[in-house]
Amino acid sequence: MTMTTTAGRLDDAELQRHFDDRITHDQRIEPRDWMPEGYRRTLVRQIAQHAHSEIIGMQPEGNWLGRAPSLRRKAILLAKVQDEAGHGLYLYSAAETLGADRAELTDKLITRQQKYSSIFNYPTLTFADIGVIGWLVDGAAICNQVPLCRSSFGPYARAMVRICKEESFHQRQGYELLMTMVRGTAEQREMVQDATNRWWWPSLMMFGPPDGDSPNTQQSMAWRIKRHTNDELRQRFVDMTVPQAEALGVTLPDPALRWNQEREHYDFGEPDWSELKRVISGDGPCNAERLARRRAAHEEGQWVRDAAAAHAAKRAAREEVMR
Ligand SMILES: [Fe+2]
Ligand SMILES: [Fe+2]
């Protein structure tokens, strides 16, 4: 795409140079700026995938809304699940600034042309899962998302600032729930340990495949969409989480986990990457259920979209008459 300015027609090479220069100087790219097609495509894919994850991510926790053990727990969980809906909306809006059509993105999600995070394809078996999701899943999301606040694309970076503030509330509500449970009965402590065992490895997989197996990372880092590799972020998450597990009195299900004095990081075992591939390709424990639920919600919402469109058309017609 070429753009004209008052100075005359800039050729693609000049536009590219200007774009590269802004990236190098850590200046933000805004929606009306020229950008390479690959940059736009990569961002639309990443932001859409992120938005879909927020929306699908409401399901595993929504599963416990009707069965929360107290009014207080229900109110907290409800607020958290609603936040995730809001995150989805900010992100779809950010994708729209790149020319993506939101209806089309939803369509791509429910027809499996676009993905969402593998983590939401695991079931929530007990109320301890709600705590562990806040602690580990939102904790991993924070590790991933804090650097995105400095992402080179302005609308994405700004959306992430707001989202990260809410994510830290999510992480804390989860941790506080677990702290309460481990101070309770032996059975409650067992529930926490069991949920930790089930969510630990899937949480590590949230950072994506190992760097050697992540072909898009280098380009995304050159464009400063991403700031750290998958493995760097995974390490950061492990280092942050181990002391929290100790404070809770739960063990993490990894015999290879130990402090490495030389590296000044924790060593840890290799996640089962074949499981990640399976879950991403649609064959996880809850993939079919999650998509079916999303599709049904979309279809049930058709009348709302029709009504909103009819209302907008009526209003536009009235304004036309008044002009
Ligand atoms: Fe979120
Ligand atoms: Fe969250």
Short mmCIF file of C-alpha atoms and ligand atoms in Angstrom, two decimals:
data_model
loop_
_atom_site.label_atom_id
_atom_site.label_comp_id
_atom_site.label_asym_id
_atom_site.label_seq_id
_atom_site.Cartn_x
_atom_site.Cartn_y
_atom_site.Cartn_z
CA MET A 1 0.00 0.00 0.00
CA THR A 2 1.31 3.47 -0.82
CA MET A 3 0.32 6.70 0.81
CA THR A 4 0.33 10.27 -0.43
CA THR A 5 1.40 13.15 1.75
CA THR A 6 1.58 16.86 1.18
CA ALA A 7 5.22 16.34 0.28
CA GLY A 8 4.12 14.11 -2.59
CA ARG A 9 4.07 10.40 -3.10
CA LEU A 10 6.33 8.39 -0.85
CA ASP A 11 7.46 5.10 -2.26
CA ASP A 12 7.23 1.86 -0.31
CA ALA A 13 10.93 1.83 0.46
CA GLU A 14 10.72 5.25 2.08
CA LEU A 15 7.62 4.29 4.04
CA GLN A 16 9.33 1.12 5.17
CA ARG A 17 12.38 3.11 6.26
CA HIS A 18 10.20 5.51 8.19
CA PHE A 19 8.38 2.60 9.86
CA ASP A 20 11.64 0.83 10.77
CA ASP A 21 12.97 4.05 12.19
CA ARG A 22 10.00 4.47 14.48
CA ILE A 23 10.31 0.89 15.68
CA THR A 24 14.03 1.34 16.38
CA HIS A 25 13.33 4.48 18.39
CA ASP A 26 10.60 2.76 20.36
CA GLN A 27 7.92 5.03 18.99
CA ARG A 28 4.40 3.69 18.75
CA ILE A 29 2.76 2.74 15.48
CA GLU A 30 -0.79 4.08 15.33
CA PRO A 31 -3.69 2.79 13.20
CA ARG A 32 -3.40 5.48 10.48
CA ASP A 33 0.35 5.03 10.08
CA TRP A 34 1.75 3.07 7.19
CA MET A 35 2.76 -0.43 8.23
CA PRO A 36 4.04 -3.49 6.38
CA GLU A 37 1.29 -5.97 5.51
CA GLY A 38 3.01 -8.71 7.53
CA TYR A 39 3.04 -6.51 10.63
CA ARG A 40 -0.68 -5.84 10.25
CA ARG A 41 -1.47 -9.52 9.63
CA THR A 42 0.62 -10.67 12.59
CA LEU A 43 -1.05 -8.19 14.91
CA VAL A 44 -4.57 -9.05 13.76
CA ARG A 45 -3.84 -12.74 14.30
CA GLN A 46 -2.26 -12.20 17.72
CA ILE A 47 -4.86 -9.71 19.01
CA ALA A 48 -7.78 -11.80 17.73
CA GLN A 49 -6.34 -14.92 19.33
CA HIS A 50 -5.93 -12.98 22.55
CA ALA A 51 -9.51 -11.62 22.40
CA HIS A 52 -10.91 -15.09 21.71
CA SER A 53 -8.99 -16.44 24.71
CA GLU A 54 -10.53 -13.87 27.04
CA ILE A 55 -14.04 -14.76 25.85
CA ILE A 56 -13.61 -18.55 25.81
CA GLY A 57 -11.78 -18.22 29.15
CA MET A 58 -15.05 -17.15 30.77
CA GLN A 59 -16.41 -20.68 30.42
CA PRO A 60 -14.27 -22.79 32.78
CA GLU A 61 -14.84 -20.34 35.63
CA GLY A 62 -18.43 -19.55 34.66
CA ASN A 63 -18.96 -23.25 35.32
CA TRP A 64 -18.70 -22.51 39.06
CA LEU A 65 -20.76 -19.32 39.27
CA GLY A 66 -23.93 -21.18 40.23
CA ARG A 67 -22.08 -23.33 42.74
CA ALA A 68 -19.82 -20.88 44.56
CA PRO A 69 -19.65 -21.79 48.27
CA SER A 70 -20.72 -18.35 49.55
CA LEU A 71 -22.23 -15.08 48.37
CA ARG A 72 -18.86 -13.38 48.81
CA ARG A 73 -17.07 -15.98 46.65
CA LYS A 74 -19.80 -15.72 44.05
CA ALA A 75 -19.55 -11.91 43.88
CA ILE A 76 -15.75 -12.08 43.49
CA LEU A 77 -15.95 -14.73 40.79
CA LEU A 78 -18.69 -12.88 38.95
CA ALA A 79 -16.59 -9.70 38.91
CA LYS A 80 -13.62 -11.64 37.60
CA VAL A 81 -15.54 -13.37 34.82
CA GLN A 82 -17.07 -10.03 33.79
CA ASP A 83 -13.59 -8.50 33.64
CA GLU A 84 -12.61 -11.19 31.14
CA ALA A 85 -15.56 -10.21 28.93
CA GLY A 86 -14.32 -6.61 29.10
CA HIS A 87 -10.80 -7.71 28.11
CA GLY A 88 -12.26 -9.45 25.08
CA LEU A 89 -14.06 -6.25 24.09
CA TYR A 90 -10.99 -3.98 24.43
CA LEU A 91 -9.02 -6.42 22.31
CA TYR A 92 -11.63 -6.82 19.56
CA SER A 93 -11.68 -3.01 19.39
CA ALA A 94 -7.89 -2.93 19.07
CA ALA A 95 -8.14 -5.45 16.21
CA GLU A 96 -10.77 -3.26 14.52
CA THR A 97 -8.32 -0.34 14.40
CA LEU A 98 -6.29 -2.54 12.04
CA GLY A 99 -9.23 -2.93 9.68
CA ALA A 100 -10.33 -6.32 10.97
CA ASP A 101 -14.08 -6.89 11.12
CA ARG A 102 -15.26 -8.13 14.48
CA ALA A 103 -18.08 -10.27 13.08
CA GLU A 104 -15.55 -11.91 10.81
CA LEU A 105 -13.18 -12.60 13.72
CA THR A 106 -15.99 -14.26 15.69
CA ASP A 107 -16.85 -16.28 12.63
CA LYS A 108 -13.25 -17.42 12.33
CA LEU A 109 -13.26 -18.50 15.97
CA ILE A 110 -16.41 -20.58 15.77
CA THR A 111 -15.38 -22.16 12.46
CA ARG A 112 -11.97 -23.03 13.95
CA GLN A 113 -9.96 -20.87 11.55
CA GLN A 114 -8.50 -18.91 14.46
CA LYS A 115 -7.23 -20.24 17.76
CA TYR A 116 -7.48 -19.35 21.42
CA SER A 117 -5.24 -20.25 24.33
CA SER A 118 -4.83 -23.99 24.90
CA ILE A 119 -5.33 -23.53 28.65
CA PHE A 120 -9.08 -23.05 28.44
CA ASN A 121 -9.59 -26.55 27.09
CA TYR A 122 -9.06 -28.12 30.49
CA PRO A 123 -11.98 -28.81 32.86
CA THR A 124 -12.62 -27.14 36.24
CA LEU A 125 -13.35 -30.07 38.53
CA THR A 126 -13.56 -28.46 41.99
CA PHE A 127 -13.81 -24.98 43.49
CA ALA A 128 -10.06 -25.14 44.18
CA ASP A 129 -9.64 -24.90 40.40
CA ILE A 130 -11.03 -21.37 40.62
CA GLY A 131 -8.22 -20.42 43.00
CA VAL A 132 -5.56 -22.20 40.97
CA ILE A 133 -6.72 -20.57 37.73
CA GLY A 134 -6.40 -17.14 39.35
CA TRP A 135 -3.00 -18.00 40.79
CA LEU A 136 -1.38 -19.89 37.88
CA VAL A 137 -3.36 -19.05 34.74
CA ASP A 138 -3.82 -15.34 35.45
CA GLY A 139 -0.27 -15.33 36.86
CA ALA A 140 1.06 -16.69 33.57
CA ALA A 141 -1.13 -14.22 31.68
CA ILE A 142 0.48 -11.38 33.65
CA CYS A 143 4.00 -12.58 32.76
CA ASN A 144 2.97 -12.67 29.11
CA GLN A 145 1.09 -9.41 29.10
CA VAL A 146 3.15 -6.97 31.14
CA PRO A 147 5.76 -6.71 28.35
CA LEU A 148 2.91 -6.22 25.85
CA CYS A 149 2.17 -2.88 27.53
CA ARG A 150 5.29 -1.74 25.62
CA SER A 151 4.25 -3.38 22.38
CA SER A 152 4.94 -1.23 19.31
CA PHE A 153 1.29 -1.01 18.23
CA GLY A 154 -0.37 1.80 20.21
CA PRO A 155 -3.96 0.52 20.65
CA TYR A 156 -2.75 -2.94 21.70
CA ALA A 157 -0.25 -1.55 24.20
CA ARG A 158 -2.84 0.79 25.73
CA ALA A 159 -5.43 -1.99 26.03
CA MET A 160 -2.83 -4.11 27.81
CA VAL A 161 -2.14 -1.47 30.45
CA ARG A 162 -5.74 -1.61 31.57
CA ILE A 163 -6.00 -5.36 31.26
CA CYS A 164 -2.86 -5.95 33.34
CA LYS A 165 -4.27 -3.96 36.24
CA GLU A 166 -7.29 -6.20 36.30
CA GLU A 167 -5.21 -9.33 35.86
CA SER A 168 -3.33 -8.60 39.05
CA PHE A 169 -6.66 -8.45 40.89
CA HIS A 170 -7.48 -11.86 39.35
CA GLN A 171 -4.21 -13.31 40.45
CA ARG A 172 -4.65 -12.06 43.99
CA GLN A 173 -8.25 -13.23 44.32
CA GLY A 174 -7.09 -16.71 43.30
CA TYR A 175 -4.21 -16.72 45.71
CA GLU A 176 -6.38 -15.45 48.56
CA LEU A 177 -8.93 -18.19 47.91
CA LEU A 178 -6.18 -20.82 48.01
CA MET A 179 -4.70 -19.33 51.21
CA THR A 180 -8.14 -19.65 52.80
CA MET A 181 -8.49 -23.23 51.63
CA VAL A 182 -5.07 -24.40 52.83
CA ARG A 183 -5.91 -23.03 56.27
CA GLY A 184 -9.11 -25.11 56.24
CA THR A 185 -9.62 -28.87 56.45
CA ALA A 186 -7.30 -31.63 55.25
CA GLU A 187 -9.78 -32.29 52.45
CA GLN A 188 -9.60 -28.67 51.30
CA ARG A 189 -5.78 -28.80 51.29
CA GLU A 190 -6.01 -31.94 49.19
CA MET A 191 -8.30 -30.16 46.72
CA VAL A 192 -5.75 -27.36 46.37
CA GLN A 193 -2.90 -29.82 45.82
CA ASP A 194 -4.90 -31.79 43.28
CA ALA A 195 -5.89 -28.67 41.32
CA THR A 196 -2.24 -27.49 41.39
CA ASN A 197 -1.11 -30.86 40.02
CA ARG A 198 -3.58 -30.66 37.16
CA TRP A 199 -2.98 -27.02 36.16
CA TRP A 200 0.80 -26.72 36.55
CA TRP A 201 1.91 -28.21 33.22
CA PRO A 202 -0.88 -26.67 31.13
CA SER A 203 0.09 -23.28 32.67
CA LEU A 204 3.69 -23.71 31.53
CA MET A 205 2.38 -24.50 28.05
CA MET A 206 0.58 -21.14 27.94
CA PHE A 207 3.87 -19.53 26.91
CA GLY A 208 3.81 -21.51 23.68
CA PRO A 209 6.27 -24.00 22.21
CA PRO A 210 9.99 -23.84 23.05
CA ASP A 211 11.92 -21.09 21.24
CA GLY A 212 13.50 -23.51 18.79
CA ASP A 213 10.02 -24.50 17.69
CA SER A 214 8.46 -21.04 17.52
CA PRO A 215 9.08 -19.74 13.98
CA ASN A 216 7.30 -16.37 14.37
CA THR A 217 9.09 -15.21 17.51
CA GLN A 218 12.11 -13.59 15.84
CA GLN A 219 10.03 -11.46 13.47
CA SER A 220 7.63 -10.45 16.26
CA MET A 221 10.58 -9.38 18.39
CA ALA A 222 12.13 -7.43 15.52
CA TRP A 223 8.83 -5.58 15.17
CA ARG A 224 8.76 -5.12 18.93
CA ILE A 225 5.32 -6.63 19.16
CA LYS A 226 6.89 -9.20 21.47
CA ARG A 227 9.68 -8.26 23.86
CA HIS A 228 10.79 -11.65 25.20
CA THR A 229 10.89 -15.19 23.86
CA ASN A 230 8.52 -17.94 25.05
CA ASP A 231 11.27 -19.63 27.05
CA GLU A 232 12.33 -16.39 28.76
CA LEU A 233 8.77 -15.73 29.88
CA ARG A 234 8.29 -19.33 31.00
CA GLN A 235 11.41 -19.07 33.15
CA ARG A 236 10.21 -15.80 34.63
CA PHE A 237 6.90 -17.44 35.53
CA VAL A 238 8.55 -20.43 37.19
CA ASP A 239 10.88 -18.16 39.21
CA MET A 240 7.94 -16.08 40.36
CA THR A 241 5.68 -19.01 41.19
CA VAL A 242 7.91 -21.42 43.14
CA PRO A 243 8.13 -19.19 46.26
CA GLN A 244 4.36 -18.67 46.10
CA ALA A 245 3.82 -22.45 46.08
CA GLU A 246 6.11 -22.72 49.12
CA ALA A 247 4.11 -20.05 50.95
CA LEU A 248 0.92 -21.97 50.18
CA GLY A 249 2.45 -25.25 51.30
CA VAL A 250 1.73 -27.05 48.03
CA THR A 251 4.22 -28.94 45.92
CA LEU A 252 4.59 -28.43 42.18
CA PRO A 253 4.39 -31.72 40.26
CA ASP A 254 7.88 -31.58 38.76
CA PRO A 255 10.70 -33.71 40.21
CA ALA A 256 13.27 -31.76 38.16
CA LEU A 257 12.35 -28.45 39.80
CA ARG A 258 15.28 -27.03 41.79
CA TRP A 259 17.16 -23.79 42.35
CA ASN A 260 20.21 -23.43 40.17
CA GLN A 261 22.75 -21.34 42.02
CA GLU A 262 24.88 -20.73 38.95
CA ARG A 263 22.06 -19.56 36.71
CA GLU A 264 20.21 -17.92 39.57
CA HIS A 265 17.02 -19.39 38.19
CA TYR A 266 14.98 -22.49 38.87
CA ASP A 267 15.64 -25.49 36.65
CA PHE A 268 12.50 -27.29 35.64
CA GLY A 269 11.33 -30.25 33.58
CA GLU A 270 10.13 -30.30 30.01
CA PRO A 271 6.37 -29.97 29.48
CA ASP A 272 4.79 -32.63 27.27
CA TRP A 273 4.87 -30.73 23.98
CA SER A 274 2.89 -33.41 22.20
CA GLU A 275 0.03 -32.65 24.58
CA LEU A 276 0.22 -28.94 23.68
CA LYS A 277 0.11 -29.82 19.96
CA ARG A 278 -2.88 -32.08 20.54
CA VAL A 279 -4.82 -29.48 22.52
CA ILE A 280 -4.03 -26.67 20.07
CA SER A 281 -5.12 -28.77 17.13
CA GLY A 282 -8.54 -29.26 18.73
CA ASP A 283 -8.13 -32.51 20.63
CA GLY A 284 -7.98 -31.35 24.26
CA PRO A 285 -10.38 -32.50 26.99
CA CYS A 286 -12.91 -29.66 26.46
CA ASN A 287 -12.26 -28.20 22.97
CA ALA A 288 -15.51 -29.44 21.46
CA GLU A 289 -17.56 -28.33 24.46
CA ARG A 290 -16.01 -24.84 24.56
CA LEU A 291 -16.58 -24.16 20.88
CA ALA A 292 -20.10 -25.59 20.91
CA ARG A 293 -20.97 -23.32 23.84
CA ARG A 294 -19.47 -20.29 22.10
CA ARG A 295 -21.31 -21.08 18.89
CA ALA A 296 -24.63 -21.50 20.74
CA ALA A 297 -24.12 -18.19 22.59
CA HIS A 298 -23.42 -16.48 19.28
CA GLU A 299 -26.57 -17.91 17.70
CA GLU A 300 -28.70 -17.06 20.73
CA GLY A 301 -27.43 -13.48 20.49
CA GLN A 302 -28.51 -13.04 16.87
CA TRP A 303 -31.75 -11.23 17.85
CA VAL A 304 -29.75 -8.71 19.92
CA ARG A 305 -27.51 -7.90 16.97
CA ASP A 306 -30.53 -7.65 14.66
CA ALA A 307 -32.31 -5.33 17.10
CA ALA A 308 -29.23 -3.13 17.52
CA ALA A 309 -28.78 -2.86 13.75
CA ALA A 310 -32.47 -2.02 13.25
CA HIS A 311 -32.28 0.64 15.97
CA ALA A 312 -29.16 2.18 14.43
CA ALA A 313 -30.80 2.24 10.98
CA LYS A 314 -33.94 3.92 12.36
CA ARG A 315 -31.89 6.53 14.15
CA ALA A 316 -29.82 7.26 11.07
CA ALA A 317 -33.02 7.67 9.01
CA ARG A 318 -34.49 10.07 11.60
CA GLU A 319 -31.30 12.15 11.61
CA GLU A 320 -31.38 12.24 7.83
CA VAL A 321 -34.93 13.69 7.91
CA MET A 322 -33.96 16.32 10.49
CA ARG A 323 -31.01 17.54 8.47
FE FE B 1 -8.15 -11.36 31.06
FE FE B 2 -7.79 -12.70 34.12
#
